PDB file of C-alpha atoms in Angstrom:
ATOM      1  CA  MET J   1       4.101 -88.985 -30.130  1.00 63.00           C
ATOM      2  CA  SER J   2       3.378 -85.877 -32.133  1.00 80.00           C
ATOM      3  CA  ARG J   3      -0.271 -84.898 -32.415  1.00 93.00           C
ATOM      4  CA  ILE J   4      -2.118 -82.501 -34.682  1.00 97.00           C
ATOM      5  CA  SER J   5      -5.609 -81.195 -33.976  1.00 98.00           C
ATOM      6  CA  VAL J   6      -7.910 -81.057 -36.997  1.00 98.00           C
ATOM      7  CA  THR J   7     -10.953 -78.800 -37.037  1.00 98.00           C
ATOM      8  CA  HIS J   8     -13.274 -80.170 -39.697  1.00 98.00           C
ATOM      9  CA  PHE J   9     -15.959 -77.714 -40.827  1.00 98.00           C
ATOM     10  CA  THR J  10     -18.624 -79.705 -42.623  1.00 98.00           C
ATOM     11  CA  ASP J  11     -22.304 -80.357 -43.219  1.00 98.00           C
ATOM     12  CA  PRO J  12     -23.911 -83.731 -44.009  1.00 98.00           C
ATOM     13  CA  GLY J  13     -26.055 -82.126 -46.707  1.00 98.00           C
ATOM     14  CA  CYS J  14     -23.142 -80.822 -48.781  1.00 98.00           C
ATOM     15  CA  PRO J  15     -22.108 -82.883 -51.845  1.00 98.00           C
ATOM     16  CA  TRP J  16     -18.591 -81.402 -51.754  1.00 98.00           C
ATOM     17  CA  ALA J  17     -18.143 -82.596 -48.175  1.00 98.00           C
ATOM     18  CA  TYR J  18     -19.461 -86.017 -49.146  1.00 98.00           C
ATOM     19  CA  SER J  19     -17.126 -86.199 -52.142  1.00 98.00           C
ATOM     20  CA  ALA J  20     -14.136 -85.519 -49.873  1.00 98.00           C
ATOM     21  CA  GLY J  21     -14.630 -88.935 -48.267  1.00 98.00           C
ATOM     22  CA  PRO J  22     -11.711 -90.603 -50.095  1.00 98.00           C
ATOM     23  CA  ALA J  23      -9.227 -87.871 -49.125  1.00 98.00           C
ATOM     24  CA  LEU J  24     -10.330 -87.938 -45.494  1.00 98.00           C
ATOM     25  CA  ALA J  25     -10.057 -91.731 -45.442  1.00 98.00           C
ATOM     26  CA  VAL J  26      -6.452 -91.386 -46.615  1.00 98.00           C
ATOM     27  CA  LEU J  27      -5.693 -88.959 -43.779  1.00 98.00           C
ATOM     28  CA  ARG J  28      -7.199 -91.294 -41.202  1.00 98.00           C
ATOM     29  CA  TRP J  29      -5.098 -94.185 -42.488  1.00 98.00           C
ATOM     30  CA  ARG J  30      -1.884 -92.281 -43.130  1.00 98.00           C
ATOM     31  CA  TYR J  31      -1.722 -90.452 -39.795  1.00 98.00           C
ATOM     32  CA  GLN J  32      -4.019 -92.630 -37.663  1.00 97.00           C
ATOM     33  CA  ASP J  33      -4.049 -91.664 -33.964  1.00 96.00           C
ATOM     34  CA  GLN J  34      -1.748 -88.676 -34.485  1.00 98.00           C
ATOM     35  CA  LEU J  35      -4.743 -86.605 -35.653  1.00 98.00           C
ATOM     36  CA  ASP J  36      -7.309 -85.378 -33.126  1.00 97.00           C
ATOM     37  CA  TRP J  37     -10.445 -84.679 -35.149  1.00 98.00           C
ATOM     38  CA  ARG J  38     -13.062 -82.122 -34.104  1.00 98.00           C
ATOM     39  CA  LEU J  39     -16.161 -81.906 -36.272  1.00 98.00           C
ATOM     40  CA  VAL J  40     -17.832 -78.491 -36.534  1.00 98.00           C
ATOM     41  CA  THR J  41     -21.244 -78.462 -38.198  1.00 98.00           C
ATOM     42  CA  ILE J  42     -21.874 -75.501 -40.503  1.00 98.00           C
ATOM     43  CA  GLY J  43     -25.675 -75.617 -40.607  1.00 97.00           C
ATOM     44  CA  LEU J  44     -26.011 -74.611 -44.240  1.00 96.00           C
ATOM     45  CA  THR J  45     -29.739 -73.906 -44.009  1.00 96.00           C
ATOM     46  CA  GLU J  46     -32.254 -73.653 -41.186  1.00 95.00           C
ATOM     47  CA  GLU J  47     -35.391 -73.933 -43.296  1.00 94.00           C
ATOM     48  CA  ALA J  48     -36.193 -75.581 -46.633  1.00 88.00           C
ATOM     49  CA  GLU J  49     -37.543 -72.249 -47.880  1.00 91.00           C
ATOM     50  CA  GLN J  50     -33.983 -70.899 -47.959  1.00 92.00           C
ATOM     51  CA  TYR J  51     -33.147 -73.348 -50.735  1.00 91.00           C
ATOM     52  CA  ALA J  52     -36.437 -72.676 -52.514  1.00 88.00           C
ATOM     53  CA  ARG J  53     -35.687 -68.940 -52.570  1.00 91.00           C
ATOM     54  CA  ARG J  54     -32.305 -69.681 -54.160  1.00 91.00           C
ATOM     55  CA  GLY J  55     -33.991 -71.623 -56.946  1.00 92.00           C
ATOM     56  CA  TYR J  56     -33.200 -75.144 -55.756  1.00 92.00           C
ATOM     57  CA  THR J  57     -35.654 -77.829 -56.846  1.00 96.00           C
ATOM     58  CA  PRO J  58     -35.826 -81.586 -56.159  1.00 95.00           C
ATOM     59  CA  VAL J  59     -35.081 -82.357 -59.824  1.00 97.00           C
ATOM     60  CA  GLY J  60     -32.220 -79.886 -59.972  1.00 95.00           C
ATOM     61  CA  GLN J  61     -30.740 -81.278 -56.769  1.00 94.00           C
ATOM     62  CA  ALA J  62     -30.904 -84.815 -58.130  1.00 95.00           C
ATOM     63  CA  LEU J  63     -29.359 -83.882 -61.473  1.00 96.00           C
ATOM     64  CA  GLY J  64     -26.650 -81.910 -59.695  1.00 94.00           C
ATOM     65  CA  GLN J  65     -25.364 -85.133 -58.153  1.00 95.00           C
ATOM     66  CA  GLN J  66     -24.260 -86.329 -61.583  1.00 95.00           C
ATOM     67  CA  SER J  67     -21.344 -83.887 -61.676  1.00 95.00           C
ATOM     68  CA  PHE J  68     -20.026 -85.233 -58.375  1.00 98.00           C
ATOM     69  CA  ARG J  69     -19.785 -88.814 -59.568  1.00 97.00           C
ATOM     70  CA  ARG J  70     -16.295 -88.079 -60.901  1.00 97.00           C
ATOM     71  CA  PHE J  71     -15.036 -88.094 -57.302  1.00 98.00           C
ATOM     72  CA  GLY J  72     -16.176 -91.689 -56.842  1.00 98.00           C
ATOM     73  CA  MET J  73     -18.576 -91.634 -53.901  1.00 98.00           C
ATOM     74  CA  PRO J  74     -21.906 -93.501 -54.188  1.00 98.00           C
ATOM     75  CA  PHE J  75     -24.912 -91.600 -55.527  1.00 98.00           C
ATOM     76  CA  ALA J  76     -28.465 -92.472 -56.482  1.00 97.00           C
ATOM     77  CA  PRO J  77     -29.840 -89.377 -58.243  1.00 95.00           C
ATOM     78  CA  GLN J  78     -33.577 -89.228 -57.629  1.00 95.00           C
ATOM     79  CA  PRO J  79     -35.893 -86.315 -56.889  1.00 97.00           C
ATOM     80  CA  LYS J  80     -36.839 -86.065 -53.236  1.00 97.00           C
ATOM     81  CA  PRO J  81     -40.299 -84.829 -52.202  1.00 96.00           C
ATOM     82  CA  TRP J  82     -38.725 -81.453 -51.358  1.00 96.00           C
ATOM     83  CA  VAL J  83     -35.271 -79.936 -50.905  1.00 96.00           C
ATOM     84  CA  GLY J  84     -34.650 -80.233 -47.204  1.00 96.00           C
ATOM     85  CA  ALA J  85     -32.707 -77.913 -44.927  1.00 97.00           C
ATOM     86  CA  THR J  86     -29.635 -79.311 -43.176  1.00 98.00           C
ATOM     87  CA  ALA J  87     -30.142 -77.963 -39.646  1.00 98.00           C
ATOM     88  CA  ARG J  88     -31.929 -81.045 -38.282  1.00 98.00           C
ATOM     89  CA  MET J  89     -29.134 -83.306 -39.550  1.00 98.00           C
ATOM     90  CA  CYS J  90     -26.546 -81.132 -37.847  1.00 98.00           C
ATOM     91  CA  ARG J  91     -28.544 -81.117 -34.629  1.00 98.00           C
ATOM     92  CA  ALA J  92     -28.725 -84.915 -34.807  1.00 98.00           C
ATOM     93  CA  ILE J  93     -24.924 -85.053 -34.869  1.00 98.00           C
ATOM     94  CA  HIS J  94     -24.763 -82.940 -31.708  1.00 98.00           C
ATOM     95  CA  ALA J  95     -27.468 -84.957 -29.964  1.00 98.00           C
ATOM     96  CA  ALA J  96     -25.651 -88.181 -30.834  1.00 98.00           C
ATOM     97  CA  ARG J  97     -22.342 -86.705 -29.644  1.00 97.00           C
ATOM     98  CA  LEU J  98     -23.847 -85.944 -26.242  1.00 97.00           C
ATOM     99  CA  GLN J  99     -25.281 -89.470 -26.019  1.00 96.00           C
ATOM    100  CA  ALA J 100     -22.444 -91.530 -27.531  1.00 97.00           C
ATOM    101  CA  PRO J 101     -19.468 -89.344 -28.536  1.00 97.00           C
ATOM    102  CA  GLU J 102     -17.545 -92.284 -29.972  1.00 97.00           C
ATOM    103  CA  ARG J 103     -20.330 -92.772 -32.569  1.00 98.00           C
ATOM    104  CA  GLU J 104     -20.338 -89.205 -33.891  1.00 97.00           C
ATOM    105  CA  HIS J 105     -18.441 -90.107 -37.054  1.00 98.00           C
ATOM    106  CA  ALA J 106     -20.752 -93.062 -37.752  1.00 98.00           C
ATOM    107  CA  VAL J 107     -23.806 -90.832 -37.400  1.00 98.00           C
ATOM    108  CA  PHE J 108     -22.312 -88.218 -39.712  1.00 98.00           C
ATOM    109  CA  ARG J 109     -21.565 -90.856 -42.337  1.00 98.00           C
ATOM    110  CA  ALA J 110     -25.016 -92.448 -42.057  1.00 98.00           C
ATOM    111  CA  LEU J 111     -26.622 -89.061 -42.661  1.00 98.00           C
ATOM    112  CA  GLN J 112     -24.417 -88.440 -45.702  1.00 98.00           C
ATOM    113  CA  PHE J 113     -25.228 -91.821 -47.213  1.00 98.00           C
ATOM    114  CA  ALA J 114     -28.952 -91.302 -46.666  1.00 98.00           C
ATOM    115  CA  GLN J 115     -28.789 -87.796 -48.126  1.00 98.00           C
ATOM    116  CA  PHE J 116     -27.117 -88.866 -51.356  1.00 98.00           C
ATOM    117  CA  THR J 117     -28.301 -92.432 -51.947  1.00 98.00           C
ATOM    118  CA  THR J 118     -31.932 -92.482 -50.742  1.00 98.00           C
ATOM    119  CA  PRO J 119     -35.114 -90.462 -51.409  1.00 97.00           C
ATOM    120  CA  LEU J 120     -35.400 -89.544 -47.712  1.00 98.00           C
ATOM    121  CA  VAL J 121     -35.633 -85.858 -46.803  1.00 98.00           C
ATOM    122  CA  LEU J 122     -33.658 -85.418 -43.620  1.00 98.00           C
ATOM    123  CA  ASP J 123     -35.276 -82.341 -42.168  1.00 96.00           C
ATOM    124  CA  ASP J 124     -38.132 -84.709 -41.292  1.00 97.00           C
ATOM    125  CA  ASP J 125     -37.669 -86.164 -37.801  1.00 97.00           C
ATOM    126  CA  GLY J 126     -39.265 -89.480 -38.744  1.00 98.00           C
ATOM    127  CA  ASN J 127     -36.825 -89.943 -41.593  1.00 98.00           C
ATOM    128  CA  LEU J 128     -33.944 -88.998 -39.310  1.00 98.00           C
ATOM    129  CA  ALA J 129     -35.034 -91.614 -36.794  1.00 98.00           C
ATOM    130  CA  ALA J 130     -35.200 -94.261 -39.520  1.00 98.00           C
ATOM    131  CA  VAL J 131     -31.638 -93.507 -40.639  1.00 98.00           C
ATOM    132  CA  LEU J 132     -30.186 -93.359 -37.132  1.00 98.00           C
ATOM    133  CA  ALA J 133     -31.889 -96.608 -36.148  1.00 98.00           C
ATOM    134  CA  GLU J 134     -29.421 -98.371 -38.451  1.00 97.00           C
ATOM    135  CA  VAL J 135     -26.377 -96.964 -36.609  1.00 98.00           C
ATOM    136  CA  ASP J 136     -25.043 -99.363 -33.991  1.00 96.00           C
ATOM    137  CA  GLY J 137     -24.539 -97.900 -30.542  1.00 97.00           C
ATOM    138  CA  VAL J 138     -26.995 -95.038 -30.999  1.00 97.00           C
ATOM    139  CA  ASP J 139     -30.473 -94.687 -29.488  1.00 98.00           C
ATOM    140  CA  ALA J 140     -32.246 -93.137 -32.472  1.00 98.00           C
ATOM    141  CA  THR J 141     -35.410 -92.344 -30.550  1.00 98.00           C
ATOM    142  CA  ALA J 142     -33.473 -90.517 -27.841  1.00 98.00           C
ATOM    143  CA  VAL J 143     -31.385 -88.607 -30.379  1.00 98.00           C
ATOM    144  CA  VAL J 144     -34.417 -87.323 -32.271  1.00 98.00           C
ATOM    145  CA  ALA J 145     -36.217 -86.476 -29.024  1.00 98.00           C
ATOM    146  CA  ALA J 146     -33.226 -84.323 -28.029  1.00 98.00           C
ATOM    147  CA  LEU J 147     -32.903 -82.325 -31.257  1.00 98.00           C
ATOM    148  CA  ASP J 148     -34.305 -79.154 -29.665  1.00 98.00           C
ATOM    149  CA  ASP J 149     -32.952 -79.646 -26.151  1.00 98.00           C
ATOM    150  CA  PRO J 150     -31.095 -76.610 -24.766  1.00 98.00           C
ATOM    151  CA  ALA J 151     -27.750 -78.447 -24.642  1.00 98.00           C
ATOM    152  CA  VAL J 152     -28.063 -79.498 -28.292  1.00 98.00           C
ATOM    153  CA  SER J 153     -29.155 -76.018 -29.370  1.00 98.00           C
ATOM    154  CA  GLU J 154     -26.256 -74.426 -27.499  1.00 98.00           C
ATOM    155  CA  ALA J 155     -23.714 -76.760 -29.105  1.00 98.00           C
ATOM    156  CA  TYR J 156     -25.213 -76.382 -32.572  1.00 98.00           C
ATOM    157  CA  GLU J 157     -25.346 -72.570 -32.385  1.00 98.00           C
ATOM    158  CA  ALA J 158     -21.755 -72.469 -31.148  1.00 98.00           C
ATOM    159  CA  ASP J 159     -20.686 -74.487 -34.189  1.00 98.00           C
ATOM    160  CA  ARG J 160     -22.671 -72.248 -36.558  1.00 98.00           C
ATOM    161  CA  ALA J 161     -20.987 -69.183 -35.082  1.00 98.00           C
ATOM    162  CA  GLU J 162     -17.517 -70.723 -35.315  1.00 98.00           C
ATOM    163  CA  ALA J 163     -18.125 -71.743 -38.923  1.00 98.00           C
ATOM    164  CA  ARG J 164     -18.948 -68.119 -39.730  1.00 98.00           C
ATOM    165  CA  THR J 165     -15.539 -66.709 -38.808  1.00 98.00           C
ATOM    166  CA  ALA J 166     -13.850 -67.118 -42.198  1.00 98.00           C
ATOM    167  CA  ALA J 167     -13.551 -63.404 -42.988  1.00 98.00           C
ATOM    168  CA  GLY J 168      -9.927 -62.576 -43.738  1.00 98.00           C
ATOM    169  CA  SER J 169      -8.867 -66.225 -43.565  1.00 98.00           C
ATOM    170  CA  PRO J 170      -6.749 -68.172 -46.060  1.00 97.00           C
ATOM    171  CA  THR J 171      -9.978 -69.926 -47.007  1.00 98.00           C
ATOM    172  CA  GLU J 172     -11.537 -66.633 -48.084  1.00 98.00           C
ATOM    173  CA  PHE J 173      -8.286 -65.653 -49.830  1.00 98.00           C
ATOM    174  CA  GLN J 174      -8.532 -68.784 -51.989  1.00 97.00           C
ATOM    175  CA  GLY J 175     -12.128 -68.006 -52.913  1.00 98.00           C
ATOM    176  CA  LYS J 176     -13.351 -71.046 -50.986  1.00 98.00           C
ATOM    177  CA  ALA J 177     -15.470 -69.255 -48.390  1.00 98.00           C
ATOM    178  CA  ALA J 178     -19.138 -68.336 -48.786  1.00 97.00           C
ATOM    179  CA  GLN J 179     -21.533 -65.671 -47.551  1.00 97.00           C
ATOM    180  CA  THR J 180     -25.074 -67.005 -47.791  1.00 94.00           C
ATOM    181  CA  ASP J 181     -26.639 -65.844 -44.527  1.00 93.00           C
ATOM    182  CA  GLY J 182     -24.626 -62.936 -43.175  1.00 94.00           C
ATOM    183  CA  PRO J 183     -21.026 -63.473 -42.014  1.00 98.00           C
ATOM    184  CA  VAL J 184     -18.374 -65.031 -44.238  1.00 98.00           C
ATOM    185  CA  ARG J 185     -18.340 -68.740 -43.469  1.00 98.00           C
ATOM    186  CA  TYR J 186     -16.209 -71.776 -44.086  1.00 98.00           C
ATOM    187  CA  THR J 187     -17.466 -74.099 -46.791  1.00 98.00           C
ATOM    188  CA  ALA J 188     -17.664 -77.848 -46.458  1.00 98.00           C
ATOM    189  CA  PRO J 189     -15.237 -79.422 -46.102  1.00 98.00           C
ATOM    190  CA  SER J 190     -12.677 -77.011 -44.633  1.00 98.00           C
ATOM    191  CA  LEU J 191      -9.848 -78.323 -42.478  1.00 98.00           C
ATOM    192  CA  ILE J 192      -7.688 -76.362 -40.054  1.00 98.00           C
ATOM    193  CA  PHE J 193      -4.609 -78.229 -38.843  1.00 98.00           C
ATOM    194  CA  ALA J 194      -3.006 -77.008 -35.614  1.00 98.00           C
ATOM    195  CA  ALA J 195       0.231 -78.169 -33.989  1.00 95.00           C
ATOM    196  CA  ASP J 196       0.870 -78.223 -30.257  1.00 87.00           C
ATOM    197  CA  GLY J 197       2.862 -75.002 -30.436  1.00 80.00           C
ATOM    198  CA  GLY J 198      -0.079 -73.035 -31.800  1.00 83.00           C
ATOM    199  CA  LEU J 199       0.925 -72.866 -35.469  1.00 92.00           C
ATOM    200  CA  SER J 200      -1.979 -73.681 -37.767  1.00 96.00           C
ATOM    201  CA  LEU J 201      -2.587 -74.107 -41.488  1.00 98.00           C
ATOM    202  CA  GLU J 202      -5.879 -74.013 -43.382  1.00 98.00           C
ATOM    203  CA  ALA J 203      -7.085 -76.061 -46.296  1.00 98.00           C
ATOM    204  CA  GLY J 204     -10.405 -74.410 -47.019  1.00 98.00           C
ATOM    205  CA  GLY J 205     -13.160 -75.925 -49.101  1.00 98.00           C
ATOM    206  CA  PHE J 206     -12.780 -78.989 -51.298  1.00 98.00           C
ATOM    207  CA  GLN J 207      -9.095 -79.854 -51.713  1.00 98.00           C
ATOM    208  CA  PRO J 208      -7.084 -82.798 -53.040  1.00 97.00           C
ATOM    209  CA  VAL J 209      -5.460 -85.021 -50.449  1.00 97.00           C
ATOM    210  CA  GLU J 210      -2.058 -83.645 -51.485  1.00 97.00           C
ATOM    211  CA  ALA J 211      -3.041 -80.238 -50.093  1.00 97.00           C
ATOM    212  CA  TYR J 212      -3.745 -81.770 -46.697  1.00 98.00           C
ATOM    213  CA  ASP J 213      -0.525 -83.745 -46.827  1.00 97.00           C
ATOM    214  CA  VAL J 214       1.539 -80.635 -47.535  1.00 97.00           C
ATOM    215  CA  CYS J 215      -0.073 -78.852 -44.577  1.00 98.00           C
ATOM    216  CA  LEU J 216       0.790 -81.699 -42.218  1.00 97.00           C
ATOM    217  CA  ALA J 217       4.320 -82.103 -43.558  1.00 96.00           C
ATOM    218  CA  ASN J 218       5.028 -78.437 -42.908  1.00 96.00           C
ATOM    219  CA  LEU J 219       3.391 -78.381 -39.497  1.00 96.00           C
ATOM    220  CA  ASP J 220       5.272 -81.357 -38.119  1.00 95.00           C
ATOM    221  CA  PRO J 221       7.736 -83.378 -40.214  1.00 95.00           C
ATOM    222  CA  GLY J 222       8.199 -85.583 -37.160  1.00 95.00           C
ATOM    223  CA  LEU J 223       4.839 -87.254 -37.701  1.00 96.00           C
ATOM    224  CA  THR J 224       4.800 -90.948 -38.519  1.00 97.00           C
ATOM    225  CA  ARG J 225       3.481 -91.428 -42.047  1.00 96.00           C
ATOM    226  CA  THR J 226       1.941 -94.857 -42.570  1.00 97.00           C
ATOM    227  CA  LEU J 227       2.399 -96.299 -46.060  1.00 97.00           C
ATOM    228  CA  PRO J 228      -0.605 -97.670 -47.961  1.00 98.00           C
ATOM    229  CA  PRO J 229      -1.476-101.256 -47.009  1.00 98.00           C
ATOM    230  CA  ASP J 230      -0.872-104.085 -49.455  1.00 97.00           C
ATOM    231  CA  GLY J 231      -4.592-104.814 -49.656  1.00 98.00           C
ATOM    232  CA  PRO J 232      -7.970-103.476 -48.484  1.00 98.00           C
ATOM    233  CA  LEU J 233      -8.377-105.547 -45.323  1.00 98.00           C
ATOM    234  CA  PRO J 234      -6.067-103.585 -42.978  1.00 98.00           C
ATOM    235  CA  ALA J 235      -7.805-100.354 -43.967  1.00 98.00           C
ATOM    236  CA  LEU J 236     -11.246-101.859 -43.376  1.00 98.00           C
ATOM    237  CA  GLU J 237     -10.175-103.231 -40.010  1.00 98.00           C
ATOM    238  CA  ARG J 238      -9.409 -99.669 -38.918  1.00 98.00           C
ATOM    239  CA  GLU J 239     -12.799 -98.454 -40.180  1.00 98.00           C
ATOM    240  CA  PRO J 240     -15.383-100.633 -38.413  1.00 96.00           C
ATOM    241  CA  ASP J 241     -18.278 -98.787 -40.075  1.00 97.00           C
ATOM    242  CA  GLY J 242     -16.876 -99.463 -43.520  1.00 98.00           C
ATOM    243  CA  LEU J 243     -15.445 -97.700 -46.546  1.00 98.00           C
ATOM    244  CA  THR J 244     -16.777 -97.186 -50.057  1.00 98.00           C
ATOM    245  CA  THR J 245     -14.929 -98.566 -53.066  1.00 98.00           C
ATOM    246  CA  GLN J 246     -13.360 -95.212 -53.927  1.00 98.00           C
ATOM    247  CA  GLU J 247     -12.263 -94.667 -50.335  1.00 98.00           C
ATOM    248  CA  VAL J 248     -10.520 -98.038 -50.342  1.00 98.00           C
ATOM    249  CA  ALA J 249      -8.890 -97.235 -53.686  1.00 98.00           C
ATOM    250  CA  ALA J 250      -7.636 -93.907 -52.324  1.00 98.00           C
ATOM    251  CA  VAL J 251      -6.120 -95.505 -49.210  1.00 98.00           C
ATOM    252  CA  LEU J 252      -4.313 -98.075 -51.383  1.00 98.00           C
ATOM    253  CA  THR J 253      -2.834 -95.405 -53.679  1.00 98.00           C
ATOM    254  CA  ARG J 254       0.935 -94.938 -53.541  1.00 95.00           C
ATOM    255  CA  SER J 255       2.735 -91.634 -54.025  1.00 87.00           C
ATOM    256  CA  ASN J 256       1.191 -89.541 -56.824  1.00 85.00           C
ATOM    257  CA  ASP J 257      -0.385 -92.467 -58.654  1.00 92.00           C
ATOM    258  CA  ALA J 258      -4.026 -92.194 -59.638  1.00 94.00           C
ATOM    259  CA  PRO J 259      -6.349 -94.358 -57.513  1.00 97.00           C
ATOM    260  CA  ASP J 260      -6.914 -97.751 -59.112  1.00 98.00           C
ATOM    261  CA  ARG J 261     -10.615 -98.207 -58.434  1.00 98.00           C
ATOM    262  CA  THR J 262     -10.886-101.284 -60.667  1.00 98.00           C
ATOM    263  CA  GLY J 263      -7.995-102.970 -58.906  1.00 98.00           C
ATOM    264  CA  ALA J 264      -9.363-102.050 -55.488  1.00 98.00           C
ATOM    265  CA  GLU J 265     -12.771-103.465 -56.332  1.00 98.00           C
ATOM    266  CA  ALA J 266     -11.198-106.683 -57.633  1.00 98.00           C
ATOM    267  CA  ALA J 267      -9.308-107.090 -54.368  1.00 98.00           C
ATOM    268  CA  LEU J 268     -12.498-106.415 -52.396  1.00 98.00           C
ATOM    269  CA  VAL J 269     -14.463-108.972 -54.405  1.00 98.00           C
ATOM    270  CA  ALA J 270     -11.746-111.556 -53.739  1.00 98.00           C
ATOM    271  CA  LEU J 271     -12.012-110.844 -50.004  1.00 98.00           C
ATOM    272  CA  LEU J 272     -15.780-111.116 -50.265  1.00 98.00           C
ATOM    273  CA  ALA J 273     -15.423-114.586 -51.791  1.00 98.00           C
ATOM    274  CA  GLU J 274     -13.205-115.585 -48.857  1.00 98.00           C
ATOM    275  CA  GLY J 275     -15.731-114.313 -46.336  1.00 98.00           C
ATOM    276  CA  ALA J 276     -13.288-111.698 -45.044  1.00 98.00           C
ATOM    277  CA  VAL J 277     -15.518-108.712 -45.867  1.00 98.00           C
ATOM    278  CA  ARG J 278     -19.201-107.897 -46.214  1.00 98.00           C
ATOM    279  CA  ARG J 279     -20.670-105.841 -49.036  1.00 98.00           C
ATOM    280  CA  THR J 280     -23.732-103.621 -48.648  1.00 98.00           C
ATOM    281  CA  GLY J 281     -25.167-101.997 -51.753  1.00 98.00           C
ATOM    282  CA  LEU J 282     -25.142 -98.212 -51.495  1.00 98.00           C
ATOM    283  CA  GLY J 283     -26.530 -96.128 -54.340  1.00 97.00           C
ATOM    284  CA  ASP J 284     -24.547 -96.979 -57.449  1.00 97.00           C
ATOM    285  CA  ASP J 285     -21.719 -98.525 -55.411  1.00 98.00           C
ATOM    286  CA  ALA J 286     -21.220-100.325 -52.108  1.00 98.00           C
ATOM    287  CA  LEU J 287     -20.022-100.059 -48.544  1.00 98.00           C
ATOM    288  CA  TRP J 288     -17.398-102.653 -47.595  1.00 98.00           C
ATOM    289  CA  ILE J 289     -17.010-103.786 -43.979  1.00 98.00           C
ATOM    290  CA  ALA J 290     -14.482-106.188 -42.471  1.00 98.00           C
ATOM    291  CA  ALA J 291     -16.335-109.369 -41.523  1.00 97.00           C
ATOM    292  CA  ALA J 292     -14.474-109.701 -38.242  1.00 81.00           C
TER     293      ALA J 292
END
């Protein structure tokens, strides 16, 4: 079976990365086990003062979420006590990876949801522990205790360095790189697809799912391309930690049609009535999980 490695540069504190959730859900469904994902944390800021110096405020951050609603992910715009740095969240991902590598994606998602749908500031270790305590299969206390361990620091710094190698890349060419703390870095989310033979293609920064699909089609037209399911349940069964309404709608979309969010939600509500799914309120939307 053909396989493609995917390097995913991201940061749980970035609203663009969060808003890419529907496109990434489509990739996971469409190509399933043919994609080997590797998450690289950018570490957008080490200290909250970096955001303060750039003019960020809690009110401005909350109001800024309004413009991202058009992409369909859940939000709950509310001013946080302060604008937090993202380094501790990224370190938590590495600490969780070392403890339970199969739960890395769940931890990343939990941090995103908490960042954009709760008033919690996630450069506070107590708040981090509270969020991670809700993730099955993760020892939240152990993860937070390990945030500054040498192994976690080494892994985190290696990711930061890798994320800051975008100079001269296709991502920079498209104007989708950034230079906020020295070297030119990849923005979140940036994906690099690499085939077994060494050929690679970049889709830097926020992109539509069609851009990713074109990259994969050109890298390996021998991949198996799974068609959208007839309803939400098969998609949810492959995502044990759940999908948002817009993510489900995106997975169900055929060809170049626009996602039918209303239709997807109606199908989800019908499954809820049958007891086939569970619904958890999340900001101004919900997370849907297969009951089984």
